[in-house]
């Protein structure tokens, strides 16, 4: 019976295999030349209105292109070697970087000629396209009325700025400026700040220009170097760094300077040397851009230990050095001495040297009382400001060097009261810790439960011990003394820190940070589907109760993917769930237009357009249409 039952199955299997073999023989075998044309879909950029989308296509043979699709008319424009698309805020214009063919780039490199890029500009209303050569950087004004085109600086003299053109997108006219090393648009109207660098120790400075009125105002000028222009959000306040030495000296020490009310009569502010809170051994350096507090009363900046002055060699030493240079050079073997106390291996130190040289100690200047609160205490530690600018944090791993070397990282969390400048060790020897979105809490995971520390009252509480859920990733196979949490931390915070989203193996829990309780808001355990929060708008530090929260879905055993939506007072609703890789959910800034990718092992990823329900998606791209030909 067994033989008579299995025989037809075997015959059928052979027939299918034979059919597939014959079918495959009718298609050509993939060659290296064919592989060169294979396409990869890059991250798309959506216009604020959701009516346009631009997405770069990269190919193995580097014959890349930018595709610009009008979603209303179902038409696509293709631009060769385009990348980095940016839409103007008024939805009228699209600009992108214009590259060149691989052959042209190789020709220039072989001839040792510079390889420069340009900028393409498309009028989305008329379809007119323009190209501008020799542009290293471009940016639209906040109102979309002007476009800055910044050119390439000459190789000689050093520290000389480049030509800059401001294009009036309405009239098509240009306003040129020379010797511009940096620029920055204010988000309040069309006002451009420019740092000027002449390549000499004279004529440098900072100017602001209002292209709508043609008003040009000089804020500061000297022989120093000016760097790191920083506008305050929603205000006409500007900060920058000015070198202590002349521009040609290339010194490390800088001054922090700022101006309030640039749209009228500016008030000049300067952080003087010796200001209370800055040690004599520290100096302001250029490696961190200043950041304004929302109210304009504080400025964050970076400090580093002052570099020692180099001593001039005496005449005897100078003569000895000259004699050494006259001798034949002898190639000596390299020597590396590794110490058991080195937290990082020598090769890693070499790779990180340039980044380490730019590390700074975070500090905050309280402008009104002219006092500095230093947050960072160790250049190798991470420091941050909490929302509200009342508290600063530093994670100090220095006491736990052994654990850092062997993958068991611990750190202490120090808090700094920015009003009083008082520094306190708040958490000791923790592995996983985070700050809340509104700056009221510290959150940490002890291997089993989550805890919070209320920075206002000092209260500490275990917020998950009574929830009956397992937040530990017990399947983690890393050799460690402390298992990580699922998702490696919280999925987000509600506004004003009312709740934090935490993960167990499959579900999301909405937990009160004050310890008053929590609830599971998804039901992934029943179907073995992993739910995780998707942060569509990463500029917003918290999740709003008035807006839907999108969740990613992944089947633990099926590997199906999709998205769900969580709305206040309702259970999570599944929107899309496919036996495909579904990823990259994005939204237009000012419209209910969503885009995501879908693909599979035998189907190249494509973009799909939908509304907030993610239902009945429309496929808007077709990458690798020739895939089935092989």
Phi, psi and omega in degrees: 000320181296318182294317181292336181279322186275339186298313179298328179295318180295317179299319180295318180297318178295323180295317178296316180298319180295319179297315180296322180295316179296319180297319181292327181292341178281350180252144180290153176281140181293128179250165177303324178295322178293322183296332182299334183271000183295138189254145173238128181277122179268173183299127181280158174242127184255136176295151182307324181279349183077012183266346180226154174216140178234133182217129177284146174242121177255140179241157180298324180275009177067014172277072187276165179204163174246130178250130183242117187245128172274108186287343179277324186255357178059045177236152182229132175254136182248129179241121181292134174060028176271151178201170175058051183291145176222128174268146174286155184295334180271006174068019183261333191228153172227131177235154181206163176278134179256117178264211181211169181290156177301322180295318180293319179297317179296323179297316180294319180295321178295322178278000182059035174265153180294143177257103185246152179254170175231194180225136172257147182225129180238128172277112186288347178272314185263341184083003179289135181239136178230156179230139180235128182274164172055059179232123179264337180205147178218159179197136174280151170290163185299331180265000178074015183269340185223155178229127177267134176239113183256126185274192181265134179285148178291153178288333177226139354285166178292157176063024177263136180286180183245168174290143179229136179239134174253115182267122172281108187291340178281311183266338183085002181274158181249147166239115184265150172224151179246161174061038180264120179266329178215157173212160178202129175278141168282148177274004176252088181077191184257083174235127185249128173263138182227134171263126182260136178221111186272351186084005179227178180265041177199151175082006177275160180169191176233130178233151173238139185229131176254101186294335180293324182255345184080010182281126178242127184230131177268123180269326182199148175208145181187191175266005182278173175263140181243134187214167167057059176294135184215111175279149170278138181294134178060036180201161177261051178245139185227142175233158179198175176242138178235129183293146177290322180268171174297157184302325182289341181283335180055044181285163183273331186284140180224165171251142173269121180235153182206161178222137175252143175068049183292338179287349178236238175261107188294144171261124183270134179235143179214129176278108185279154174297143180083006177299141181306130179106348177253117179293153180297339183273358183247156178216152175287133182234169190275355193277358176231126179288135177299151178227132179274146165287161183301324183271358177075013182260357180220152176225128175267144182205182184241142176241154171217156173303136182297138178283135180293146179287137179283133179278142177286129179292144178286174187296325180295316179295321180297318179295321180296321179295321178296321179295320179298321181292332181285337180289157177297135178291134179247123180281113182263148178292147178284153181222128175239129179251114180264133180250144181295343179268000176293118179291324179244142178295156183304314178302321179292323177297321180294315180297325185268002188300314182297318178293321179297325180292343180256003178293146179225164173264118182294133178219159181231129176265115172276104193293317187299318179256012174048059181220146183249135172250117180271124180265308180285137180238345182223127183298334182270359179263160178262138181227153181206161174259138176272155179307137182097342176060032174261336186223143172242154181235147168223130175264113186253110180262359185302322179291350186237049185297321181299315180296323179296320181296327188245029171075019177237070189284129171235163176204158170262146177252118177257135175250145180237121174283109186290338177286318183257346181076016183274132182251129185225136173280107187266320176235143182235133176050066175245151180264312184241117179215152181214163172252156180280161185295323181265002174082018182266337189227154160255141180236136175215160183243129185260013182102342179229314185230163173263141177236155173234150172238117180282114183289346179273320184252343184082005182287137176242140182205144173279116189264356184238358188296335184256012185271345179071026180238157177255112181264355180276135177278086184288348179271356180297128185254018178281140177289108186208160177265356182214110181293146181280166173279161173297136179075001180055036173133184184291152178273352179148167180241145172283161181302142182063021177058034179292331181202159175232142178267123180239158186245137160257200187298319185240339192240172179246135179245134174262111190239137177281128182288347178273003177085010183279357176135184180192169181214150175278130186252000176228170180229057182280337183298322184300319183255006181058048179243125182279125178253133177218149181286138176253122178268097180285317179254094183281352176285338180270122185290343182227171177262136183266137177292342182273351182243147176294147178251124182268144183235142172271151181235139174213123177289126183299320184252335181268338186061019171292151183228158177175198181222151173230173182225138180243123178236151186304130177079006181230159174286158177296130180252130180283129184256312179216136181206109189232160175275054183211170174276109179251123188202176170070036181296129180219159184226146172292148184297320190238022182209158179275061182238124183238147178226139173212167181256147171223138178197173179212176181298330181250016180215115183301141181300142176224164179268142178233138183254137180204173173269192184297341178278349181056025181263155178046055183294148178254124177287125185243000175226163174216089179274147178049056181296344181272003187303321183284356181279353184243000000 
